DNA sequence: GGACGCATGTAATAGGTTACATGATTAC
DNA sequence: GTAATCATGTAACCTATTACATGCGTCC
């Protein structure tokens, strides 16, 4: 049996994440790292050490093209933008058959062993996690208000980036709300203060 | 600067996952792989190729101990059980300070690029995902009924494994419900059938 | 005879994090 | 001076998946 040629993997999710960001605006590796931290950090994340090599691979495959921009006051940078081929690849990936990789949630795993742990310490942990998720929820709600005020028209049109941003925000809102409520319920149970 | 000694890492999450399972009942590597597929597969997962070496490491550290059990009809197996030290390590890990590793959700990432994709194909994808999550939700609800019927007494006591199982089930129910609803809402929006 | 379940392992590869490395400019 | 931000890269390591490898017993 001849080996299937290696190094030909057509799409890593990280690569698609970078294309996703570049589809909206041309960005440098540094910019991309920032956005993968705060902007879309809720559902995808990567370090700069992973980003720079991946950008080179995407460029080799003709999905993006980079220009070096010289700046007088700061170090020069490479700004990448999507090529037509890149946009096509991205569009196809979005609706391609989906194998959900298994979820890993360490807090839920810990909950599964709650019975061996100290209940009051466990309650404190879940209170702390509830707070963390409530904070994020509050941030998302603030963003939601902005969006609903400023992007009314675009939210009806699935072909706008605003619609897509709003779509992910809806997920963030639901996710954090549910997570916070679960944490709170568990903390209550662990402290034996049954809710009404 | 002298290097910090290597190979001393005290706890991998996978290791804790295995201890979590062994805290409930002694199991073989094969059994563990099965449970990490269906039983606790919702929030943690591992392949057998990762499990066997990890078991050896845990045994070296004295957290578990294994006995070879000879079977006449089947291949012999190694049954591992938690040691006292293992149980202590597990209990401490459960409530130890928590750094939530960043969430990665490929479907949400795809949603962020919905605007470049074909809407009707996208709607089909989200319908399919909705179905997948609804199926899981139905399974969890069936399990919930069993639990509430059979484990009434234990559910008030956080020191029982039944309580801990129920705690994770609550998370599963909330997670799948929210996910399914999000998928449905997006599919509706993409098909321009606004909900009441 | 062949597929499937039980049972345990190793090897190769891919994906991701942490650490190493460099260097300019600006703000304190 | 020193920390922080901008800016790009490589190396080492850890984690996880896929593939390779073996072998017995049962069911069809």
Tab-separated table of C-alpha atoms (C1' of nucleotides) in Angstrom:
chain	number	residue	atom	x	y	z
A	1	UNK	CA	0.000	0.000	0.000
A	2	UNK	CA	1.471	3.313	-0.991
A	3	UNK	CA	1.406	5.944	1.623
A	4	UNK	CA	-0.996	8.772	1.137
A	5	UNK	CA	1.057	11.889	0.575
A	6	UNK	CA	1.721	13.753	3.797
A	7	UNK	CA	1.628	17.400	4.660
A	8	UNK	CA	-1.366	17.914	2.434
A	9	UNK	CA	-3.928	18.488	5.102
A	10	UNK	CA	-6.246	21.013	3.577
A	11	UNK	CA	-7.762	22.634	6.602
A	12	UNK	CA	-6.981	22.947	10.253
A	13	UNK	CA	-9.577	24.645	12.386
A	14	UNK	CA	-6.969	27.178	13.435
A	15	UNK	CA	-6.388	28.029	9.784
A	16	UNK	CA	-10.110	28.543	9.288
A	17	UNK	CA	-10.233	30.706	12.411
A	18	UNK	CA	-7.564	32.950	10.904
A	19	UNK	CA	-9.401	33.112	7.592
A	20	UNK	CA	-12.567	33.992	9.516
A	21	UNK	CA	-10.865	36.987	11.038
A	22	UNK	CA	-9.173	38.057	7.821
A	23	UNK	CA	-12.455	37.860	5.916
A	24	UNK	CA	-13.606	40.900	7.867
A	25	UNK	CA	-10.471	43.025	7.654
A	26	UNK	CA	-6.779	42.692	6.774
A	27	UNK	CA	-4.710	42.080	9.884
A	28	UNK	CA	-1.177	41.332	11.050
A	29	UNK	CA	-0.204	38.260	13.053
A	30	UNK	CA	-0.089	40.433	16.118
A	31	UNK	CA	-3.597	41.752	15.482
A	32	UNK	CA	-4.875	38.220	14.972
A	33	UNK	CA	-3.395	37.089	18.281
A	34	UNK	CA	-5.161	39.943	20.034
A	35	UNK	CA	-8.508	39.132	18.501
A	36	UNK	CA	-8.107	35.483	19.400
A	37	UNK	CA	-7.667	36.638	22.954
A	38	UNK	CA	-10.495	39.083	23.554
A	39	UNK	CA	-12.616	39.378	20.441
A	40	UNK	CA	-13.472	35.804	19.472
A	41	UNK	CA	-11.658	34.360	22.487
A	42	UNK	CA	-14.920	33.069	23.862
A	43	UNK	CA	-15.151	30.278	21.283
A	44	UNK	CA	-11.648	30.017	19.798
A	45	UNK	CA	-8.176	30.759	21.050
A	46	UNK	CA	-4.543	30.561	19.938
A	47	UNK	CA	-1.116	31.800	20.931
A	48	UNK	CA	1.043	33.889	18.628
A	49	UNK	CA	3.522	31.008	18.435
A	50	UNK	CA	0.853	28.982	16.713
A	51	UNK	CA	-0.404	31.822	14.548
A	52	UNK	CA	2.771	32.894	12.740
A	53	UNK	CA	3.635	29.480	11.272
A	54	UNK	CA	0.002	28.920	10.309
A	55	UNK	CA	-0.067	32.232	8.431
A	56	UNK	CA	2.944	31.085	6.439
A	57	UNK	CA	1.169	27.851	5.546
A	58	UNK	CA	-1.995	29.683	4.488
A	59	UNK	CA	0.091	32.024	2.337
A	60	UNK	CA	1.860	29.061	0.709
A	61	UNK	CA	-1.518	27.598	-0.156
A	62	UNK	CA	-2.604	30.875	-1.716
A	63	UNK	CA	-5.452	31.498	0.706
A	64	UNK	CA	-4.029	34.730	2.025
A	65	UNK	CA	-1.470	37.243	0.828
A	66	UNK	CA	0.791	39.366	2.975
A	67	UNK	CA	2.397	42.755	2.522
A	68	UNK	CA	5.110	44.196	4.703
A	69	UNK	CA	4.154	47.618	5.967
A	70	UNK	CA	6.965	49.822	7.191
A	71	UNK	CA	6.178	52.088	10.079
A	72	UNK	CA	8.406	54.901	11.214
A	73	UNK	CA	7.469	54.869	14.861
A	74	UNK	CA	6.969	51.131	15.363
A	75	UNK	CA	8.411	47.871	14.084
A	76	UNK	CA	7.275	47.012	10.599
A	77	UNK	CA	4.527	44.453	10.248
A	78	UNK	CA	3.045	42.030	7.754
A	79	UNK	CA	-0.573	42.687	6.928
A	80	UNK	CA	-2.414	39.703	5.530
A	81	UNK	CA	-5.619	39.732	3.542
A	82	UNK	CA	-7.871	37.016	2.164
A	83	UNK	CA	-7.502	36.059	-1.457
A	84	UNK	CA	-10.523	35.061	-3.546
A	85	UNK	CA	-9.492	31.454	-3.105
A	86	UNK	CA	-9.279	31.974	0.624
A	87	UNK	CA	-12.771	33.365	0.782
A	88	UNK	CA	-14.114	30.447	-1.220
A	89	UNK	CA	-12.346	27.943	1.031
A	90	UNK	CA	-13.763	29.655	4.099
A	91	UNK	CA	-17.291	29.725	2.709
A	92	UNK	CA	-17.156	26.016	1.939
A	93	UNK	CA	-15.774	25.124	5.336
A	94	UNK	CA	-18.558	26.956	7.174
A	95	UNK	CA	-21.259	24.593	5.911
A	96	UNK	CA	-19.143	21.468	5.415
A	97	UNK	CA	-20.114	18.216	7.187
A	98	UNK	CA	-19.524	18.564	10.854
A	99	UNK	CA	-17.916	16.140	13.297
A	100	UNK	CA	-18.205	17.737	16.654
A	101	UNK	CA	-15.019	16.995	18.558
A	102	UNK	CA	-15.772	15.773	22.079
A	103	UNK	CA	-16.389	18.455	24.667
A	104	UNK	CA	-13.982	18.710	27.595
A	105	UNK	CA	-15.164	20.582	30.623
A	106	UNK	CA	-12.928	20.267	33.614
A	107	UNK	CA	-15.379	21.802	36.058
A	108	UNK	CA	-18.040	19.260	35.141
A	109	UNK	CA	-15.441	16.536	35.550
A	110	UNK	CA	-14.679	17.868	38.998
A	111	UNK	CA	-18.385	17.909	39.793
A	112	UNK	CA	-18.489	14.212	39.021
A	113	UNK	CA	-16.120	13.665	41.958
A	114	UNK	CA	-17.770	16.155	44.277
A	115	UNK	CA	-18.746	13.350	46.608
A	116	UNK	CA	-15.141	12.744	47.684
A	117	UNK	CA	-14.427	16.437	48.349
A	118	UNK	CA	-15.005	18.872	51.163
A	119	UNK	CA	-18.457	20.404	50.623
A	120	UNK	CA	-17.781	23.902	51.860
A	121	UNK	CA	-14.624	24.229	49.795
A	122	UNK	CA	-16.546	22.905	46.816
A	123	UNK	CA	-19.336	25.423	47.419
A	124	UNK	CA	-16.750	28.210	47.417
A	125	UNK	CA	-15.344	26.979	44.107
A	126	UNK	CA	-18.748	26.991	42.468
A	127	UNK	CA	-19.574	30.438	43.870
A	128	UNK	CA	-16.321	31.748	42.372
A	129	UNK	CA	-17.107	30.170	39.013
A	130	UNK	CA	-20.629	31.550	39.109
A	131	UNK	CA	-19.177	35.020	39.550
A	132	UNK	CA	-16.834	34.551	36.634
A	133	UNK	CA	-19.618	33.506	34.317
A	134	UNK	CA	-21.947	36.280	35.551
A	135	UNK	CA	-19.265	38.838	34.760
A	136	UNK	CA	-18.937	37.592	31.217
A	137	UNK	CA	-22.695	37.503	30.881
A	138	UNK	CA	-22.865	41.137	31.929
A	139	UNK	CA	-20.259	42.063	29.307
A	140	UNK	CA	-22.166	40.229	26.617
A	141	UNK	CA	-25.411	41.922	27.634
A	142	UNK	CA	-23.785	45.311	27.333
A	143	UNK	CA	-22.570	44.384	23.862
A	144	UNK	CA	-26.033	43.109	22.981
A	145	UNK	CA	-27.529	46.487	23.803
A	146	UNK	CA	-25.032	48.253	21.594
A	147	UNK	CA	-25.725	45.882	18.746
A	148	UNK	CA	-29.474	46.145	18.957
A	149	UNK	CA	-29.223	49.906	19.034
A	150	UNK	CA	-26.727	50.315	16.211
A	151	UNK	CA	-27.162	47.409	13.828
A	152	UNK	CA	-30.933	47.073	13.514
A	153	UNK	CA	-30.942	46.867	9.742
A	154	UNK	CA	-28.124	44.363	9.312
A	155	UNK	CA	-29.502	41.857	11.832
A	156	UNK	CA	-32.159	40.787	9.345
A	157	UNK	CA	-29.597	40.007	6.675
A	158	UNK	CA	-27.519	36.813	7.128
A	159	UNK	CA	-25.003	38.007	4.573
A	160	UNK	CA	-23.664	40.766	6.804
A	161	UNK	CA	-20.820	40.306	9.267
A	162	UNK	CA	-23.011	42.052	11.838
A	163	UNK	CA	-25.549	39.245	11.631
A	164	UNK	CA	-22.804	36.667	12.173
A	165	UNK	CA	-21.367	38.541	15.137
A	166	UNK	CA	-24.810	38.725	16.676
A	167	UNK	CA	-25.308	34.997	16.076
A	168	UNK	CA	-22.218	34.134	18.124
A	169	UNK	CA	-23.216	36.646	20.779
A	170	UNK	CA	-26.522	34.827	21.207
A	171	UNK	CA	-24.582	31.662	21.869
A	172	UNK	CA	-22.339	33.406	24.373
A	173	UNK	CA	-25.324	34.801	26.224
A	174	UNK	CA	-27.019	31.420	26.450
A	175	UNK	CA	-23.857	29.585	27.377
A	176	UNK	CA	-22.802	31.899	30.193
A	177	UNK	CA	-26.305	32.196	31.579
A	178	UNK	CA	-26.742	28.451	31.739
A	179	UNK	CA	-23.266	27.924	33.186
A	180	UNK	CA	-23.746	30.541	35.887
A	181	UNK	CA	-27.103	29.073	36.865
A	182	UNK	CA	-25.666	25.603	37.130
A	183	UNK	CA	-22.827	26.842	39.337
A	184	UNK	CA	-25.257	28.669	41.542
A	185	UNK	CA	-27.554	25.702	41.881
A	186	UNK	CA	-24.683	23.406	42.838
A	187	UNK	CA	-23.300	25.885	45.343
A	188	UNK	CA	-26.736	26.134	46.916
A	189	UNK	CA	-27.080	22.375	47.102
A	190	UNK	CA	-23.621	22.035	48.620
A	191	UNK	CA	-24.484	24.570	51.286
A	192	UNK	CA	-27.835	22.903	51.892
A	193	UNK	CA	-29.771	26.006	51.209
A	194	UNK	CA	-32.483	24.697	48.960
A	195	UNK	CA	-33.903	27.312	46.639
A	196	UNK	CA	-37.579	28.106	46.659
B	1	UNK	CA	19.852	28.418	36.532
B	2	UNK	CA	19.361	24.780	37.222
B	3	UNK	CA	16.530	23.193	35.412
B	4	UNK	CA	13.518	22.254	37.410
B	5	UNK	CA	13.322	18.491	37.492
B	6	UNK	CA	11.184	17.116	34.693
B	7	UNK	CA	8.604	14.425	34.625
B	8	UNK	CA	7.361	15.486	38.021
B	9	UNK	CA	4.123	16.989	36.923
B	10	UNK	CA	1.792	16.099	39.720
B	11	UNK	CA	-1.507	16.057	37.964
B	12	UNK	CA	-2.794	15.904	34.452
B	13	UNK	CA	-6.506	16.306	33.999
B	14	UNK	CA	-6.604	12.936	32.279
B	15	UNK	CA	-5.033	11.365	35.351
B	16	UNK	CA	-7.670	12.971	37.545
B	17	UNK	CA	-10.375	11.753	35.180
B	18	UNK	CA	-9.129	8.198	35.632
B	19	UNK	CA	-8.968	8.591	39.411
B	20	UNK	CA	-12.531	9.946	39.287
B	21	UNK	CA	-13.726	6.779	37.629
B	22	UNK	CA	-11.692	4.460	39.843
B	23	UNK	CA	-12.983	6.197	42.978
B	24	UNK	CA	-16.367	4.659	42.233
B	25	UNK	CA	-15.309	1.140	41.321
B	26	UNK	CA	-12.161	-0.788	40.375
B	27	UNK	CA	-11.809	-1.003	36.616
B	28	UNK	CA	-9.474	-2.193	33.872
B	29	UNK	CA	-7.991	0.074	31.212
B	30	UNK	CA	-10.513	-1.304	28.803
B	31	UNK	CA	-13.398	-0.500	31.135
B	32	UNK	CA	-12.061	3.016	31.633
B	33	UNK	CA	-11.893	3.598	27.892
B	34	UNK	CA	-15.524	2.541	27.590
B	35	UNK	CA	-16.698	4.857	30.328
B	36	UNK	CA	-14.761	7.725	28.809
B	37	UNK	CA	-16.724	7.072	25.663
B	38	UNK	CA	-20.310	6.783	26.776
B	39	UNK	CA	-20.548	7.251	30.525
B	40	UNK	CA	-18.684	10.492	31.248
B	41	UNK	CA	-17.984	11.101	27.568
B	42	UNK	CA	-20.144	14.186	27.615
B	43	UNK	CA	-17.565	16.200	29.576
B	44	UNK	CA	-14.329	14.200	29.254
B	45	UNK	CA	-12.912	11.851	26.689
B	46	UNK	CA	-9.798	9.800	25.994
B	47	UNK	CA	-8.580	7.043	23.721
B	48	UNK	CA	-7.218	3.771	25.073
B	49	UNK	CA	-3.788	4.690	23.695
B	50	UNK	CA	-3.711	7.569	26.126
B	51	UNK	CA	-5.195	5.639	29.025
B	52	UNK	CA	-2.779	2.703	29.331
B	53	UNK	CA	0.395	4.779	29.697
B	54	UNK	CA	-1.356	7.132	32.124
B	55	UNK	CA	-2.411	4.204	34.290
B	56	UNK	CA	1.215	3.148	34.504
B	57	UNK	CA	2.213	6.630	35.603
B	58	UNK	CA	-0.520	6.762	38.243
B	59	UNK	CA	0.573	3.361	39.553
B	60	UNK	CA	4.205	4.536	39.744
B	61	UNK	CA	3.092	7.489	41.806
B	62	UNK	CA	1.207	5.199	44.152
B	63	UNK	CA	-2.211	6.670	43.421
B	64	UNK	CA	-3.646	3.426	42.096
B	65	UNK	CA	-2.743	-0.233	42.362
B	66	UNK	CA	-3.341	-2.922	39.766
B	67	UNK	CA	-3.918	-6.637	39.970
B	68	UNK	CA	-3.834	-9.015	37.043
B	69	UNK	CA	-7.005	-11.072	36.868
B	70	UNK	CA	-6.847	-14.263	34.863
B	71	UNK	CA	-9.952	-15.226	32.980
B	72	UNK	CA	-10.509	-18.598	31.345
B	73	UNK	CA	-12.754	-17.502	28.507
B	74	UNK	CA	-11.233	-14.094	27.801
B	75	UNK	CA	-7.827	-12.417	27.829
B	76	UNK	CA	-6.568	-11.630	31.306
B	77	UNK	CA	-6.902	-8.073	32.492
B	78	UNK	CA	-5.432	-5.637	34.982
B	79	UNK	CA	-7.933	-4.249	37.429
B	80	UNK	CA	-6.911	-0.994	39.028
B	81	UNK	CA	-8.236	0.487	42.237
B	82	UNK	CA	-7.634	3.750	44.077
B	83	UNK	CA	-5.201	3.767	46.945
B	84	UNK	CA	-5.782	5.955	49.999
B	85	UNK	CA	-3.252	8.369	48.587
B	86	UNK	CA	-5.087	8.395	45.310
B	87	UNK	CA	-8.354	9.255	46.955
B	88	UNK	CA	-6.724	12.085	48.886
B	89	UNK	CA	-5.124	13.451	45.724
B	90	UNK	CA	-8.458	13.330	43.933
B	91	UNK	CA	-10.307	15.043	46.789
B	92	UNK	CA	-7.773	17.876	46.830
B	93	UNK	CA	-7.862	18.326	43.089
B	94	UNK	CA	-11.657	18.680	43.026
B	95	UNK	CA	-11.617	21.931	45.005
B	96	UNK	CA	-8.179	23.213	44.007
B	97	UNK	CA	-7.833	26.666	42.400
B	98	UNK	CA	-9.287	26.610	38.960
B	99	UNK	CA	-7.927	28.050	35.739
B	100	UNK	CA	-10.572	27.459	33.163
B	101	UNK	CA	-8.820	26.536	29.920
B	102	UNK	CA	-10.252	28.491	26.993
B	103	UNK	CA	-13.361	27.048	25.392
B	104	UNK	CA	-13.172	25.929	21.790
B	105	UNK	CA	-16.423	25.515	19.940
B	106	UNK	CA	-16.063	24.971	16.248
B	107	UNK	CA	-19.728	25.466	15.446
B	108	UNK	CA	-19.724	28.888	17.075
B	109	UNK	CA	-16.578	29.709	15.128
B	110	UNK	CA	-18.370	28.717	11.958
B	111	UNK	CA	-21.327	30.878	12.957
B	112	UNK	CA	-18.959	33.823	13.114
B	113	UNK	CA	-18.353	33.387	9.384
B	114	UNK	CA	-21.953	32.631	8.478
B	115	UNK	CA	-22.123	35.814	6.449
B	116	UNK	CA	-19.770	34.443	3.767
B	117	UNK	CA	-21.645	31.139	3.417
B	118	UNK	CA	-24.701	29.891	1.597
B	119	UNK	CA	-27.702	30.507	3.859
B	120	UNK	CA	-29.760	27.472	2.997
B	121	UNK	CA	-26.817	25.110	3.420
B	122	UNK	CA	-26.062	26.837	6.700
B	123	UNK	CA	-29.651	26.434	7.837
B	124	UNK	CA	-29.432	22.705	7.072
B	125	UNK	CA	-26.261	22.424	9.147
B	126	UNK	CA	-27.878	24.085	12.135
B	127	UNK	CA	-31.003	21.949	11.796
B	128	UNK	CA	-28.820	18.841	11.832
B	129	UNK	CA	-26.941	20.057	14.894
B	130	UNK	CA	-30.190	20.913	16.617
B	131	UNK	CA	-31.314	17.337	16.111
B	132	UNK	CA	-28.107	15.974	17.533
B	133	UNK	CA	-28.408	18.043	20.665
B	134	UNK	CA	-32.116	17.276	21.059
B	135	UNK	CA	-31.344	13.570	20.927
B	136	UNK	CA	-28.804	13.870	23.695
B	137	UNK	CA	-31.191	15.988	25.681
B	138	UNK	CA	-33.838	13.266	25.382
B	139	UNK	CA	-31.358	10.666	26.639
B	140	UNK	CA	-30.428	12.825	29.586
B	141	UNK	CA	-34.073	13.421	30.434
B	142	UNK	CA	-34.723	9.705	30.463
B	143	UNK	CA	-31.773	9.254	32.807
B	144	UNK	CA	-33.033	12.098	34.977
B	145	UNK	CA	-36.354	10.317	35.445
B	146	UNK	CA	-34.601	7.143	36.509
B	147	UNK	CA	-32.459	9.031	38.958
B	148	UNK	CA	-35.283	10.956	40.519
B	149	UNK	CA	-37.267	7.770	40.911
B	150	UNK	CA	-34.496	5.602	42.319
B	151	UNK	CA	-32.087	7.854	44.171
B	152	UNK	CA	-34.345	10.205	46.093
B	153	UNK	CA	-32.538	9.805	49.396
B	154	UNK	CA	-28.987	10.208	48.103
B	155	UNK	CA	-29.684	13.387	46.145
B	156	UNK	CA	-29.793	15.386	49.366
B	157	UNK	CA	-26.366	14.166	50.428
B	158	UNK	CA	-23.348	15.688	48.604
B	159	UNK	CA	-21.111	12.906	49.893
B	160	UNK	CA	-22.752	10.249	47.734
B	161	UNK	CA	-21.648	9.407	44.205
B	162	UNK	CA	-25.324	9.604	43.207
B	163	UNK	CA	-25.404	13.274	44.126
B	164	UNK	CA	-22.299	13.914	42.012
B	165	UNK	CA	-23.711	12.024	39.043
B	166	UNK	CA	-26.899	14.028	39.285
B	167	UNK	CA	-24.867	17.258	39.476
B	168	UNK	CA	-23.192	16.535	36.147
B	169	UNK	CA	-26.494	15.463	34.648
B	170	UNK	CA	-27.957	18.862	35.508
B	171	UNK	CA	-25.130	20.449	33.563
B	172	UNK	CA	-25.703	18.146	30.610
B	173	UNK	CA	-29.401	18.958	30.543
B	174	UNK	CA	-28.781	22.699	30.623
B	175	UNK	CA	-25.987	22.566	28.090
B	176	UNK	CA	-27.830	20.526	25.492
B	177	UNK	CA	-31.055	22.438	25.918
B	178	UNK	CA	-29.335	25.769	25.408
B	179	UNK	CA	-27.293	24.466	22.480
B	180	UNK	CA	-30.317	23.008	20.723
B	181	UNK	CA	-32.273	26.230	21.171
B	182	UNK	CA	-29.461	28.298	19.760
B	183	UNK	CA	-29.200	26.031	16.717
B	184	UNK	CA	-32.911	26.238	16.159
B	185	UNK	CA	-32.989	29.982	16.458
B	186	UNK	CA	-30.151	30.383	13.971
B	187	UNK	CA	-31.708	27.960	11.519
B	188	UNK	CA	-34.957	29.925	11.756
B	189	UNK	CA	-33.165	33.207	11.173
B	190	UNK	CA	-31.286	31.777	8.214
B	191	UNK	CA	-34.528	30.587	6.670
B	192	UNK	CA	-36.178	33.909	7.433
B	193	UNK	CA	-38.944	32.367	9.393
B	194	UNK	CA	-39.038	34.638	12.382
B	195	UNK	CA	-40.405	32.974	15.504
B	196	UNK	CA	-43.355	34.442	17.297
C	1	DG	C1'	-14.099	-18.124	7.295
C	2	DG	C1'	-14.878	-13.425	8.959
C	3	DA	C1'	-16.541	-9.916	11.852
C	4	DC	C1'	-16.909	-8.439	16.520
C	5	DG	C1'	-15.905	-7.919	21.440
C	6	DC	C1'	-12.423	-8.364	24.923
C	7	DA	C1'	-7.877	-6.900	26.197
C	8	DT	C1'	-3.329	-4.328	26.213
C	9	DG	C1'	0.068	-2.102	24.458
C	10	DT	C1'	3.492	1.129	21.144
C	11	DA	C1'	4.589	4.518	17.305
C	12	DA	C1'	3.795	8.336	14.517
C	13	DT	C1'	1.672	12.561	13.928
C	14	DA	C1'	-0.997	16.658	14.888
C	15	DG	C1'	-2.387	20.350	17.815
C	16	DG	C1'	-1.391	23.474	21.474
C	17	DT	C1'	1.242	25.832	25.453
C	18	DT	C1'	5.269	27.628	27.546
C	19	DA	C1'	9.657	29.260	27.108
C	20	DC	C1'	13.370	31.343	24.525
C	21	DA	C1'	14.923	35.131	21.570
C	22	DT	C1'	15.224	39.804	19.600
C	23	DG	C1'	14.447	44.678	19.052
C	24	DA	C1'	12.232	49.254	18.546
C	25	DT	C1'	9.506	53.094	20.715
C	26	DT	C1'	6.781	55.294	24.266
C	27	DA	C1'	5.220	56.339	28.903
C	28	DC	C1'	6.383	56.733	33.815
D	1	DG	C1'	16.246	53.124	34.003
D	2	DT	C1'	12.398	50.187	33.463
D	3	DA	C1'	8.170	48.570	32.308
D	4	DA	C1'	4.731	48.239	28.635
D	5	DT	C1'	3.199	47.924	23.909
D	6	DC	C1'	4.216	46.702	19.312
D	7	DA	C1'	6.057	43.115	16.392
D	8	DT	C1'	7.739	38.445	14.669
D	9	DG	C1'	9.659	34.433	15.009
D	10	DT	C1'	11.735	29.432	16.846
D	11	DA	C1'	12.344	25.496	20.202
D	12	DA	C1'	10.910	22.412	23.627
D	13	DC	C1'	7.453	20.170	25.617
D	14	DC	C1'	2.944	18.292	26.645
D	15	DT	C1'	-1.540	16.505	25.181
D	16	DA	C1'	-4.378	14.007	22.138
D	17	DT	C1'	-5.571	11.397	17.840
D	18	DT	C1'	-4.723	7.946	14.441
D	19	DA	C1'	-2.427	4.089	13.079
D	20	DC	C1'	0.126	-0.098	13.967
D	21	DA	C1'	0.399	-4.528	16.395
D	22	DT	C1'	-1.105	-8.856	18.680
D	23	DG	C1'	-4.128	-12.562	20.184
D	24	DC	C1'	-8.092	-15.240	22.112
D	25	DG	C1'	-13.045	-16.550	22.022
D	26	DT	C1'	-17.701	-16.246	20.316
D	27	DC	C1'	-21.300	-15.587	17.146
D	28	DC	C1'	-23.047	-15.737	12.393
